[in-house]
Short mmCIF file of C-alpha atoms in Angstrom, two decimals:
data_model
loop_
_atom_site.label_atom_id
_atom_site.label_comp_id
_atom_site.label_asym_id
_atom_site.label_seq_id
_atom_site.Cartn_x
_atom_site.Cartn_y
_atom_site.Cartn_z
CA MET O 892 0.00 0.00 0.00
CA PRO O 893 1.17 3.59 -0.52
CA ASP O 894 2.87 5.39 2.32
CA PRO O 895 0.98 8.67 2.73
CA GLY O 896 3.07 9.79 5.65
CA THR O 897 6.26 10.58 3.76
CA ALA O 898 8.04 13.53 5.33
CA GLY O 899 10.01 16.24 3.56
CA PRO O 900 9.72 17.60 0.03
CA PRO O 901 8.82 15.23 -2.79
CA GLU O 902 11.51 13.64 -4.93
CA ARG O 903 12.25 15.67 -8.05
CA LEU O 904 13.54 14.61 -11.45
CA HIS O 905 16.38 16.41 -13.25
CA GLY O 906 14.63 19.61 -14.31
CA GLY O 907 15.31 21.55 -17.49
CA VAL O 908 17.76 19.15 -19.15
CA LEU O 909 15.61 18.52 -22.24
CA GLY O 910 14.72 20.95 -24.99
CA MET O 911 11.78 20.91 -27.38
CA ALA O 912 13.79 19.04 -30.04
CA ASP O 913 14.77 16.40 -27.47
CA ILE O 914 11.23 15.59 -26.38
CA ALA O 915 9.91 15.74 -29.95
CA ALA O 916 12.57 13.23 -31.05
CA ALA O 917 11.79 11.04 -28.04
CA THR O 918 8.08 11.19 -28.88
CA MET O 919 8.64 10.10 -32.48
CA ALA O 920 11.07 7.41 -31.33
CA ASN O 921 8.32 6.16 -28.99
CA VAL O 922 5.91 6.01 -31.93
CA GLY O 923 8.51 3.81 -33.67
CA PRO O 924 7.36 4.32 -37.26
CA ALA O 925 9.42 1.44 -38.69
CA MET O 926 8.32 -1.09 -36.09
CA SER O 927 4.69 0.05 -36.15
CA PHE O 928 4.50 0.20 -39.93
CA PHE O 929 6.38 -3.07 -40.54
CA PHE O 930 4.02 -5.12 -38.41
CA GLY O 931 0.79 -3.12 -38.67
CA PHE O 932 0.32 -2.01 -42.24
CA ALA O 933 -0.51 -5.36 -43.88
CA PHE O 934 -3.59 -5.79 -41.69
CA LEU O 935 -4.55 -2.15 -42.17
CA ALA O 936 -4.30 -2.41 -45.97
CA THR O 937 -6.35 -5.61 -45.98
CA THR O 938 -9.05 -3.90 -43.92
CA ALA O 939 -9.13 -0.44 -45.50
CA GLY O 940 -8.10 -1.36 -49.05
CA VAL O 941 -6.08 0.60 -51.59
CA ALA O 942 -7.03 3.89 -49.92
CA SER O 943 -5.35 2.94 -46.64
CA PRO O 944 -3.24 6.15 -46.81
CA LEU O 945 -6.52 8.06 -46.53
CA THR O 946 -7.33 6.08 -43.38
CA ILE O 947 -3.94 7.08 -41.96
CA LEU O 948 -4.70 10.72 -42.71
CA ALA O 949 -7.99 10.44 -40.80
CA ALA O 950 -6.14 8.84 -37.87
CA GLY O 951 -3.56 11.65 -37.91
CA VAL O 952 -6.34 14.24 -37.63
CA ALA O 953 -7.90 12.30 -34.73
CA VAL O 954 -4.57 12.07 -32.90
CA ALA O 955 -4.04 15.82 -33.43
CA LEU O 956 -7.37 16.37 -31.65
CA LEU O 957 -6.08 14.30 -28.74
CA GLY O 958 -2.84 16.28 -28.94
CA ASN O 959 -4.79 19.46 -28.34
CA THR O 960 -6.12 18.03 -25.08
CA LEU O 961 -2.64 17.06 -23.92
CA ALA O 962 -1.17 20.41 -24.96
CA GLN O 963 -3.87 22.42 -23.17
CA PHE O 964 -3.50 20.40 -19.96
CA SER O 965 0.29 20.66 -20.10
CA ARG O 966 0.08 24.41 -20.59
CA ALA O 967 -2.04 24.72 -17.47
CA HIS O 968 -0.53 22.02 -15.24
CA PRO O 969 2.67 20.41 -16.61
CA SER O 970 3.40 17.20 -14.70
CA ALA O 971 5.27 13.93 -15.02
CA GLY O 972 1.93 12.35 -14.15
CA SER O 973 0.48 13.39 -17.52
CA PHE O 974 -3.00 11.88 -17.98
CA ILE O 975 -3.12 10.66 -14.38
CA THR O 976 -2.65 14.19 -13.06
CA PHE O 977 -5.03 15.75 -15.59
CA VAL O 978 -7.89 13.35 -14.89
CA GLY O 979 -7.25 13.36 -11.14
CA LYS O 980 -7.22 17.14 -10.84
CA THR O 981 -10.56 17.27 -12.64
CA PHE O 982 -12.53 14.41 -11.12
CA GLY O 983 -10.81 13.83 -7.79
CA PRO O 984 -8.52 11.27 -6.12
CA VAL O 985 -10.56 8.14 -6.94
CA SER O 986 -10.26 8.92 -10.64
CA ALA O 987 -6.54 9.66 -10.22
CA VAL O 988 -5.81 6.27 -8.66
CA THR O 989 -8.04 4.51 -11.20
CA THR O 990 -6.27 6.26 -14.08
CA ALA O 991 -2.86 5.46 -12.58
CA LEU O 992 -3.71 1.76 -12.49
CA LEU O 993 -5.32 1.64 -15.95
CA ALA O 994 -2.60 3.72 -17.60
CA GLY O 995 0.19 1.82 -15.89
CA LEU O 996 -1.28 -1.57 -16.79
CA GLY O 997 -2.19 -0.52 -20.34
CA TYR O 998 1.23 0.88 -21.11
CA ILE O 999 3.06 -2.09 -19.61
CA ILE O 1000 0.98 -4.56 -21.64
CA ALA O 1001 1.49 -2.51 -24.80
CA MET O 1002 5.22 -2.18 -24.12
CA ALA O 1003 5.44 -5.95 -23.62
CA SER O 1004 4.54 -6.28 -27.30
CA VAL O 1005 7.47 -4.02 -28.22
CA ILE O 1006 9.87 -5.85 -25.93
CA ALA O 1007 8.89 -9.18 -27.49
CA ILE O 1008 9.09 -7.97 -31.08
CA SER O 1009 12.55 -6.49 -30.50
CA GLY O 1010 13.94 -9.98 -29.98
CA GLY O 1011 11.66 -11.42 -32.64
CA PHE O 1012 12.94 -8.99 -35.24
CA VAL O 1013 16.58 -9.83 -34.46
CA GLN O 1014 15.71 -13.52 -34.83
CA ILE O 1015 14.02 -12.86 -38.18
CA THR O 1016 16.97 -10.81 -39.45
CA LEU O 1017 19.66 -13.29 -38.39
CA HIS O 1018 17.76 -16.24 -39.77
CA HIS O 1019 17.21 -14.49 -43.09
CA TYR O 1020 20.87 -13.60 -43.62
CA THR O 1021 22.73 -16.40 -41.83
CA GLY O 1022 20.29 -19.26 -41.32
CA ILE O 1023 21.08 -19.13 -37.59
CA ASP O 1024 17.95 -19.48 -35.47
CA VAL O 1025 18.63 -18.26 -31.93
CA PRO O 1026 15.40 -18.15 -29.84
CA TRP O 1027 13.90 -14.68 -29.86
CA ILE O 1028 13.48 -14.55 -26.08
CA ILE O 1029 17.26 -14.49 -25.64
CA TRP O 1030 17.55 -11.40 -27.82
CA THR O 1031 14.59 -9.86 -26.04
CA LEU O 1032 16.24 -10.23 -22.64
CA LEU O 1033 19.56 -8.84 -23.90
CA LEU O 1034 18.03 -5.82 -25.63
CA THR O 1035 15.75 -5.03 -22.70
CA ALA O 1036 18.64 -5.18 -20.24
CA ALA O 1037 20.78 -2.93 -22.46
CA SER O 1038 17.93 -0.42 -22.83
CA VAL O 1039 17.35 -0.28 -19.08
CA VAL O 1040 21.06 0.37 -18.49
CA VAL O 1041 20.91 3.27 -20.96
CA MET O 1042 17.84 4.72 -19.23
CA LEU O 1043 19.42 4.51 -15.80
CA ARG O 1044 22.32 6.64 -17.07
CA GLY O 1045 20.05 9.68 -17.13
CA VAL O 1046 17.18 11.11 -19.16
CA ALA O 1047 19.35 13.39 -21.32
CA PHE O 1048 21.68 10.51 -22.23
CA SER O 1049 18.91 8.01 -22.98
CA THR O 1050 16.76 10.53 -24.87
CA LYS O 1051 19.65 11.35 -27.19
CA TRP O 1052 20.18 7.66 -27.94
CA ALA O 1053 16.48 7.25 -28.68
CA GLY O 1054 16.77 10.22 -31.03
CA TYR O 1055 19.76 8.67 -32.81
CA PHE O 1056 17.89 5.41 -33.34
CA PHE O 1057 14.88 7.33 -34.65
CA ALA O 1058 17.04 9.24 -37.14
CA VAL O 1059 18.40 5.98 -38.56
CA GLU O 1060 14.98 4.39 -39.01
CA MET O 1061 13.53 7.50 -40.63
CA LEU O 1062 16.44 7.75 -43.06
CA VAL O 1063 15.89 4.13 -44.10
CA LEU O 1064 12.11 4.43 -44.38
CA VAL O 1065 12.23 7.57 -46.49
CA ALA O 1066 15.03 6.22 -48.72
CA VAL O 1067 13.17 2.96 -49.44
CA SER O 1068 9.87 4.78 -50.03
CA VAL O 1069 11.37 7.28 -52.45
CA ALA O 1070 13.25 4.51 -54.29
CA ALA O 1071 10.03 2.49 -54.62
CA LEU O 1072 8.10 5.46 -56.00
CA VAL O 1073 10.87 6.24 -58.48
CA GLU O 1074 10.95 2.64 -59.67
CA HIS O 1075 7.16 2.58 -60.11
CA ARG O 1076 6.92 6.14 -61.43
CA GLY O 1077 5.11 4.97 -64.53
CA ASN O 1078 2.38 3.38 -62.42
CA LEU O 1079 1.71 6.15 -59.91
CA SER O 1080 -1.96 6.84 -59.23
CA ALA O 1081 -4.18 8.99 -57.03
CA ALA O 1082 -6.29 5.92 -56.16
CA PRO O 1083 -4.88 5.58 -52.61
CA PHE O 1084 -6.28 9.02 -51.80
CA LEU O 1085 -9.75 8.56 -53.26
CA PRO O 1086 -12.56 7.71 -50.80
CA ASP O 1087 -14.25 5.32 -53.25
CA HIS O 1088 -11.19 3.04 -53.07
CA ILE O 1089 -11.74 2.30 -49.37
CA HIS O 1090 -13.11 -1.20 -48.85
CA HIS O 1091 -16.85 -0.99 -48.04
CA GLY O 1092 -16.79 2.81 -47.91
CA LEU O 1093 -17.32 4.50 -44.56
CA LYS O 1094 -17.66 1.13 -42.80
CA GLY O 1095 -14.23 0.11 -44.09
CA LEU O 1096 -12.75 3.42 -43.01
CA ALA O 1097 -14.13 2.91 -39.51
CA ALA O 1098 -12.87 -0.68 -39.38
CA GLY O 1099 -9.37 0.33 -40.44
CA PHE O 1100 -9.35 3.43 -38.24
CA PRO O 1101 -8.31 1.67 -34.97
CA LEU O 1102 -5.38 0.05 -36.77
CA ALA O 1103 -4.29 3.41 -38.15
CA VAL O 1104 -4.63 5.10 -34.76
CA TYR O 1105 -2.45 2.43 -33.19
CA LEU O 1106 0.38 3.41 -35.54
CA PHE O 1107 0.57 6.68 -33.57
CA VAL O 1108 0.59 5.28 -30.01
CA GLY O 1109 3.46 6.99 -28.21
CA TRP O 1110 2.46 10.46 -29.47
CA GLU O 1111 1.84 11.47 -25.83
CA ASN O 1112 5.44 10.74 -24.74
CA SER O 1113 6.48 14.36 -24.24
CA ALA O 1114 3.90 15.15 -21.53
CA ALA O 1115 5.46 12.72 -19.04
CA LEU O 1116 8.85 14.38 -19.63
CA ALA O 1117 7.49 17.79 -18.62
CA GLU O 1118 9.38 17.93 -15.32
CA GLU O 1119 12.70 17.46 -17.15
CA THR O 1120 11.88 19.84 -20.00
CA GLU O 1121 12.72 23.52 -20.19
CA ASN O 1122 9.58 25.67 -20.37
CA PRO O 1123 7.21 22.68 -20.51
CA ARG O 1124 4.07 24.82 -20.73
CA ARG O 1125 5.16 25.85 -24.22
CA ASN O 1126 7.43 23.04 -25.39
CA VAL O 1127 5.23 20.02 -24.62
CA GLY O 1128 2.49 21.27 -26.92
CA ARG O 1129 4.97 22.15 -29.66
CA ALA O 1130 6.54 18.70 -29.42
CA VAL O 1131 3.12 16.99 -29.59
CA PHE O 1132 1.91 18.82 -32.69
CA SER O 1133 5.21 18.71 -34.56
CA SER O 1134 5.53 14.98 -33.86
CA VAL O 1135 1.98 14.17 -34.96
CA GLY O 1136 2.40 16.25 -38.11
CA ILE O 1137 5.70 14.64 -39.08
CA MET O 1138 4.44 11.13 -38.35
CA THR O 1139 1.22 11.66 -40.34
CA ALA O 1140 3.10 12.90 -43.40
CA SER O 1141 5.66 10.09 -43.04
CA TYR O 1142 3.08 7.31 -42.72
CA ILE O 1143 1.23 8.61 -45.76
CA LEU O 1144 4.50 8.46 -47.75
CA PHE O 1145 5.35 4.94 -46.50
CA SER O 1146 1.85 3.60 -47.13
CA TYR O 1147 1.62 5.15 -50.59
CA ALA O 1148 5.01 3.68 -51.53
CA THR O 1149 4.02 0.24 -50.20
CA VAL O 1150 0.63 0.13 -51.94
CA THR O 1151 2.26 1.33 -55.15
CA GLY O 1152 5.10 -1.17 -54.80
CA PHE O 1153 2.54 -3.99 -54.66
CA ASP O 1154 0.82 -2.60 -57.77
CA TYR O 1155 -2.30 -1.76 -55.72
CA ASP O 1156 -2.91 -5.46 -55.03
CA VAL O 1157 -3.93 -5.34 -51.37
CA GLN O 1158 -4.63 -9.08 -51.24
CA ARG O 1159 -1.01 -9.87 -52.12
CA LEU O 1160 0.15 -7.10 -49.80
CA GLY O 1161 -1.88 -8.54 -46.93
CA GLU O 1162 -0.35 -11.98 -47.43
CA SER O 1163 3.16 -10.60 -46.90
CA PRO O 1164 4.47 -10.91 -43.31
CA ILE O 1165 6.31 -7.57 -43.60
CA PRO O 1166 5.31 -5.79 -46.83
CA PHE O 1167 7.79 -2.95 -46.49
CA ILE O 1168 10.68 -5.42 -46.28
CA ASP O 1169 9.46 -7.00 -49.52
CA ILE O 1170 9.43 -3.55 -51.12
CA ALA O 1171 12.99 -2.99 -49.92
CA HIS O 1172 14.15 -6.31 -51.39
CA HIS O 1173 12.51 -5.57 -54.72
CA THR O 1174 13.80 -1.99 -54.87
CA LEU O 1175 17.22 -2.10 -53.24
CA GLY O 1176 18.30 -5.72 -53.71
CA ALA O 1177 21.23 -6.49 -51.43
CA LEU O 1178 20.88 -3.09 -49.76
CA ALA O 1179 17.54 -4.24 -48.35
CA PHE O 1180 19.63 -5.10 -45.30
CA LEU O 1181 19.28 -1.42 -44.42
CA ALA O 1182 15.54 -1.94 -43.93
CA TYR O 1183 16.30 -4.60 -41.33
CA VAL O 1184 18.67 -2.15 -39.64
CA GLY O 1185 15.89 0.44 -39.63
CA GLY O 1186 13.53 -2.05 -38.00
CA LEU O 1187 16.05 -2.93 -35.32
CA THR O 1188 16.86 0.69 -34.47
CA SER O 1189 13.13 1.38 -34.34
CA THR O 1190 12.51 -1.30 -31.71
CA LEU O 1191 15.44 -0.02 -29.66
CA GLY O 1192 14.18 3.55 -29.91
CA VAL O 1193 10.70 2.51 -28.78
CA LEU O 1194 12.12 0.48 -25.90
CA ILE O 1195 14.11 3.42 -24.57
CA ALA O 1196 11.67 6.25 -25.28
CA GLY O 1197 8.57 4.26 -24.32
CA ILE O 1198 9.76 2.88 -21.01
CA ASN O 1199 11.41 6.22 -20.17
CA SER O 1200 8.15 8.10 -20.56
CA GLN O 1201 5.66 5.56 -19.31
CA ALA O 1202 7.68 4.60 -16.24
CA ARG O 1203 7.50 8.26 -15.21
CA LEU O 1204 3.73 7.97 -14.93
CA VAL O 1205 4.25 5.12 -12.48
CA PHE O 1206 6.96 7.10 -10.68
CA ASN O 1207 4.77 10.18 -10.24
CA ALA O 1208 1.89 8.04 -9.00
CA GLY O 1209 4.22 6.55 -6.38
CA ARG O 1210 5.54 9.99 -5.43
CA GLU O 1211 2.02 11.33 -4.85
CA GLY O 1212 0.80 8.24 -2.99
CA LEU O 1213 -1.49 6.86 -5.69
CA LEU O 1214 0.72 3.77 -5.90
CA PRO O 1215 3.24 2.34 -3.38
CA SER O 1216 5.92 4.91 -2.45
CA PHE O 1217 8.59 2.42 -3.65
CA PHE O 1218 7.92 3.68 -7.19
CA GLY O 1219 8.59 7.29 -6.18
CA TYR O 1220 12.33 6.76 -5.59
CA VAL O 1221 14.78 8.94 -7.53
CA HIS O 1222 18.49 8.18 -7.93
CA PRO O 1223 20.33 10.80 -5.83
CA VAL O 1224 22.87 11.66 -8.56
CA ARG O 1225 21.27 11.01 -11.95
CA ARG O 1226 17.75 11.97 -10.77
CA THR O 1227 16.20 9.05 -12.65
CA PRO O 1228 13.18 7.05 -11.36
CA ASN O 1229 15.15 3.80 -11.13
CA ASN O 1230 12.60 1.70 -9.28
CA ALA O 1231 9.80 2.63 -11.66
CA ILE O 1232 11.93 1.94 -14.75
CA ILE O 1233 13.17 -1.45 -13.56
CA THR O 1234 9.75 -2.54 -12.27
CA PHE O 1235 8.11 -1.48 -15.53
CA ALA O 1236 10.54 -3.53 -17.64
CA VAL O 1237 10.44 -6.59 -15.37
CA THR O 1238 6.63 -6.59 -15.23
CA ALA O 1239 6.46 -6.43 -19.05
CA LEU O 1240 8.84 -9.42 -19.24
CA LEU O 1241 6.66 -11.33 -16.76
CA ILE O 1242 3.61 -10.65 -18.94
CA ILE O 1243 5.50 -12.06 -21.92
CA GLY O 1244 6.43 -15.14 -19.88
CA GLY O 1245 2.87 -15.65 -18.67
CA TRP O 1246 1.46 -15.23 -22.17
CA GLY O 1247 4.02 -17.71 -23.50
CA LEU O 1248 3.14 -20.21 -20.78
CA GLY O 1249 -0.50 -19.87 -21.74
CA HIS O 1250 0.39 -20.81 -25.32
CA LEU O 1251 2.32 -23.88 -24.17
CA LEU O 1252 -0.52 -25.06 -21.91
CA GLY O 1253 -3.29 -24.10 -24.34
CA ALA O 1254 -5.11 -26.21 -26.89
CA ASP O 1255 -2.42 -25.74 -29.54
CA GLY O 1256 0.41 -26.45 -27.10
CA GLY O 1257 2.96 -24.60 -29.23
CA PRO O 1258 5.48 -21.85 -28.56
CA MET O 1259 4.43 -18.20 -28.73
CA ASP O 1260 5.14 -16.33 -31.96
CA PRO O 1261 6.45 -12.83 -31.10
CA VAL O 1262 4.78 -11.32 -34.19
CA VAL O 1263 1.38 -12.73 -33.17
CA PHE O 1264 1.99 -11.69 -29.57
CA PHE O 1265 2.80 -8.16 -30.78
CA THR O 1266 -0.69 -7.85 -32.27
CA GLU O 1267 -2.47 -9.49 -29.33
CA SER O 1268 -0.66 -7.66 -26.53
CA SER O 1269 -0.77 -4.28 -28.24
CA THR O 1270 -4.52 -4.67 -28.79
CA LEU O 1271 -5.26 -5.37 -25.14
CA GLY O 1272 -2.99 -2.55 -24.01
CA ALA O 1273 -4.59 -0.18 -26.52
CA ILE O 1274 -8.08 -0.74 -25.06
CA LEU O 1275 -6.93 0.40 -21.62
CA ILE O 1276 -4.95 3.33 -23.04
CA LEU O 1277 -7.89 4.49 -25.15
CA VAL O 1278 -10.09 4.58 -22.04
CA VAL O 1279 -7.53 6.93 -20.46
CA TYR O 1280 -7.50 9.08 -23.62
CA LEU O 1281 -11.29 9.26 -23.48
CA ALA O 1282 -11.33 10.31 -19.83
CA SER O 1283 -8.79 13.05 -20.55
CA ASN O 1284 -10.87 14.52 -23.36
CA ILE O 1285 -13.95 14.56 -21.15
CA ALA O 1286 -11.94 16.18 -18.36
CA LEU O 1287 -10.44 19.10 -20.31
CA PRO O 1288 -13.51 21.41 -20.55
CA LEU O 1289 -14.46 20.68 -16.95
CA TYR O 1290 -10.93 21.43 -15.74
CA TYR O 1291 -10.74 24.79 -17.49
CA ARG O 1292 -14.24 25.78 -16.38
CA ARG O 1293 -13.40 25.00 -12.77
CA TYR O 1294 -9.78 26.06 -12.38
CA ARG O 1295 -9.07 28.53 -15.21
CA PRO O 1296 -12.42 30.02 -16.29
CA GLN O 1297 -10.79 33.26 -17.46
CA GLU O 1298 -8.78 31.24 -20.03
CA PHE O 1299 -11.63 29.04 -21.24
CA HIS O 1300 -11.89 29.02 -25.04
CA THR O 1301 -14.89 27.34 -26.66
CA VAL O 1302 -13.00 25.79 -29.57
CA ARG O 1303 -9.81 24.70 -27.81
CA HIS O 1304 -11.39 23.59 -24.55
CA LEU O 1305 -14.80 22.27 -25.62
CA VAL O 1306 -15.24 21.63 -29.35
CA LEU O 1307 -11.86 20.00 -30.04
CA PRO O 1308 -11.87 17.69 -26.99
CA ALA O 1309 -15.48 16.71 -27.80
CA LEU O 1310 -14.38 15.74 -31.31
CA GLY O 1311 -11.40 13.94 -29.80
CA ALA O 1312 -13.70 11.94 -27.53
CA LEU O 1313 -15.86 10.95 -30.50
CA ALA O 1314 -12.76 9.92 -32.43
CA ILE O 1315 -11.73 7.64 -29.55
CA LEU O 1316 -15.14 5.96 -29.41
CA VAL O 1317 -14.68 4.57 -32.93
CA PRO O 1318 -11.58 2.43 -32.25
CA LEU O 1319 -12.93 1.52 -28.80
CA TYR O 1320 -16.08 0.14 -30.40
CA TYR O 1321 -14.20 -1.91 -32.98
CA LEU O 1322 -11.79 -3.26 -30.37
CA ALA O 1323 -14.58 -4.18 -27.95
CA LYS O 1324 -17.45 -5.23 -30.20
CA PRO O 1325 -18.79 -8.81 -29.80
CA GLY O 1326 -18.06 -11.62 -32.23
CA GLN O 1327 -14.28 -11.31 -32.45
CA PRO O 1328 -12.06 -14.40 -32.63
CA ALA O 1329 -10.11 -15.63 -29.61
CA PRO O 1330 -8.22 -14.22 -27.79
CA TYR O 1331 -9.57 -10.81 -28.88
CA ASN O 1332 -13.07 -11.71 -27.72
CA TRP O 1333 -12.02 -11.75 -24.07
CA PHE O 1334 -9.92 -8.56 -24.16
CA PRO O 1335 -12.94 -6.26 -23.53
CA VAL O 1336 -13.94 -8.44 -20.56
CA ALA O 1337 -10.40 -8.26 -19.16
CA ALA O 1338 -10.35 -4.48 -19.63
CA LEU O 1339 -13.71 -4.09 -17.89
CA ALA O 1340 -12.52 -6.29 -15.01
CA ALA O 1341 -9.39 -4.15 -14.68
CA LEU O 1342 -11.53 -1.01 -14.57
CA VAL O 1343 -13.83 -2.40 -11.86
CA LEU O 1344 -10.91 -3.59 -9.72
CA ALA O 1345 -9.10 -0.27 -10.19
CA VAL O 1346 -12.14 1.72 -9.06
CA GLY O 1347 -12.59 -0.56 -6.04
CA TYR O 1348 -8.94 -0.22 -5.01
CA ALA O 1349 -9.08 3.53 -5.55
CA ALA O 1350 -12.17 3.96 -3.38
CA LEU O 1351 -10.59 1.91 -0.59
CA LEU O 1352 -7.33 3.83 -0.77
CA VAL O 1353 -8.98 7.26 -0.71
CA ARG O 1354 -11.07 6.22 2.30
CA ARG O 1355 -7.91 5.16 4.16
CA ASP O 1356 -5.93 8.23 3.10
CA PRO O 1357 -8.11 11.38 3.05
CA GLY O 1358 -5.07 13.58 2.33
CA LEU O 1359 -4.64 12.00 -1.08
CA ALA O 1360 -6.86 14.62 -2.71
CA GLU O 1361 -4.38 17.37 -1.89
CA ARG O 1362 -1.39 15.40 -3.24
CA VAL O 1363 -2.83 14.69 -6.69
CA GLY O 1364 -1.00 16.96 -9.11
CA SER O 1365 0.87 18.65 -6.28
CA VAL O 1366 4.24 18.40 -8.05
CA VAL O 1367 4.16 20.77 -11.02
CA ALA O 1368 7.04 21.00 -13.47
CA ASP O 1369 9.13 24.16 -13.22
CA VAL O 1370 8.28 26.58 -15.99
CA GLU O 1371 11.47 28.59 -16.08
#
């Protein structure tokens, strides 16, 4: 249980060591465009059809609406607690604890998919080029351990490394995409941007929308780095919008190049395990190895940037008493939340182990495929994260009306978050609707159970610790 009686000032992270460019790079590294696109686009293209780039554009607009909510909250109350603080300040301590549990669990489950695929991608690459087949879990453990060591060195150090990895993957992705478009220049068409080329029209757009939105998960990274960012009231919002804009334009380029490279045959594209790798082989020949390098640097960038940011939500919740105070520890020299980072990574590994054990003991009795696990784990994590997004959009107008009425703006603080909430309901519906195949059919039940348990724990904790209300959002990032 949390320790509400902690004496002395709260632990603080290393303030002001990150600039706007740093947190924007970390945000885009957390999105992991190569990793997300490699393993997500085939399913998206099969669902949305030739006009899948148009679906990505719609998702980019929806994420920008969510970005407005994050930017407005961060301008008013910058905090390492991000969504937890924003929801808690609006609706009270029970909602803060509930959000802390849902966000923490959702992000850990989603990050488990990244941790698994990091080792899986190394296995795929080595087997392709050497024929050596080292189990993916070994690579996963090695890469996770290395990433944690980098994070414990300090946020400035680890953020720069995440930025380097992101630069490599973007260079590869853009180079392959441009090369593919040049090679197919005689076959270029506007079909991918025409609404009548979406499978089943508006229904197909809605069905592909959740998959497109998931390509952007990680866009909120910069908010949790507010305490370590110079002038976070201004820079967090700038990082959010610049990151979403760059990622939207980039995904449209990558998807257009991929659809064109497959000659607009989405059935053949959907049958490819990693369509972009096939495009690289066809376009670059032996230099397609660079695409594998881009995929590997992408997984490393997501590991570092994702755990860095998301562990800070857990840290802040521990610091404010929403979770056990153990998570609120800061290294006395490097000012990093060591306990939160290590616990986050270890818990994600345990989820991978438990999921793998379930496969071995299940009806099929076979080993777990990291690519399949990536889709399953990320889907379950996304449901919980989307609930947190939804709560934040509902909270924004109420927060400004209550705490900053003189700054309330109808468009920024009411219309845009309302549109953002509606945009979130679409993927939530398609992820939770009945009739899905196993294991996806039980994910909504698991998410609902997590919500009920989180609310029950939160109510009990607030009853035992009445002072919790005053501690929610009490640590605000320095603005100068």
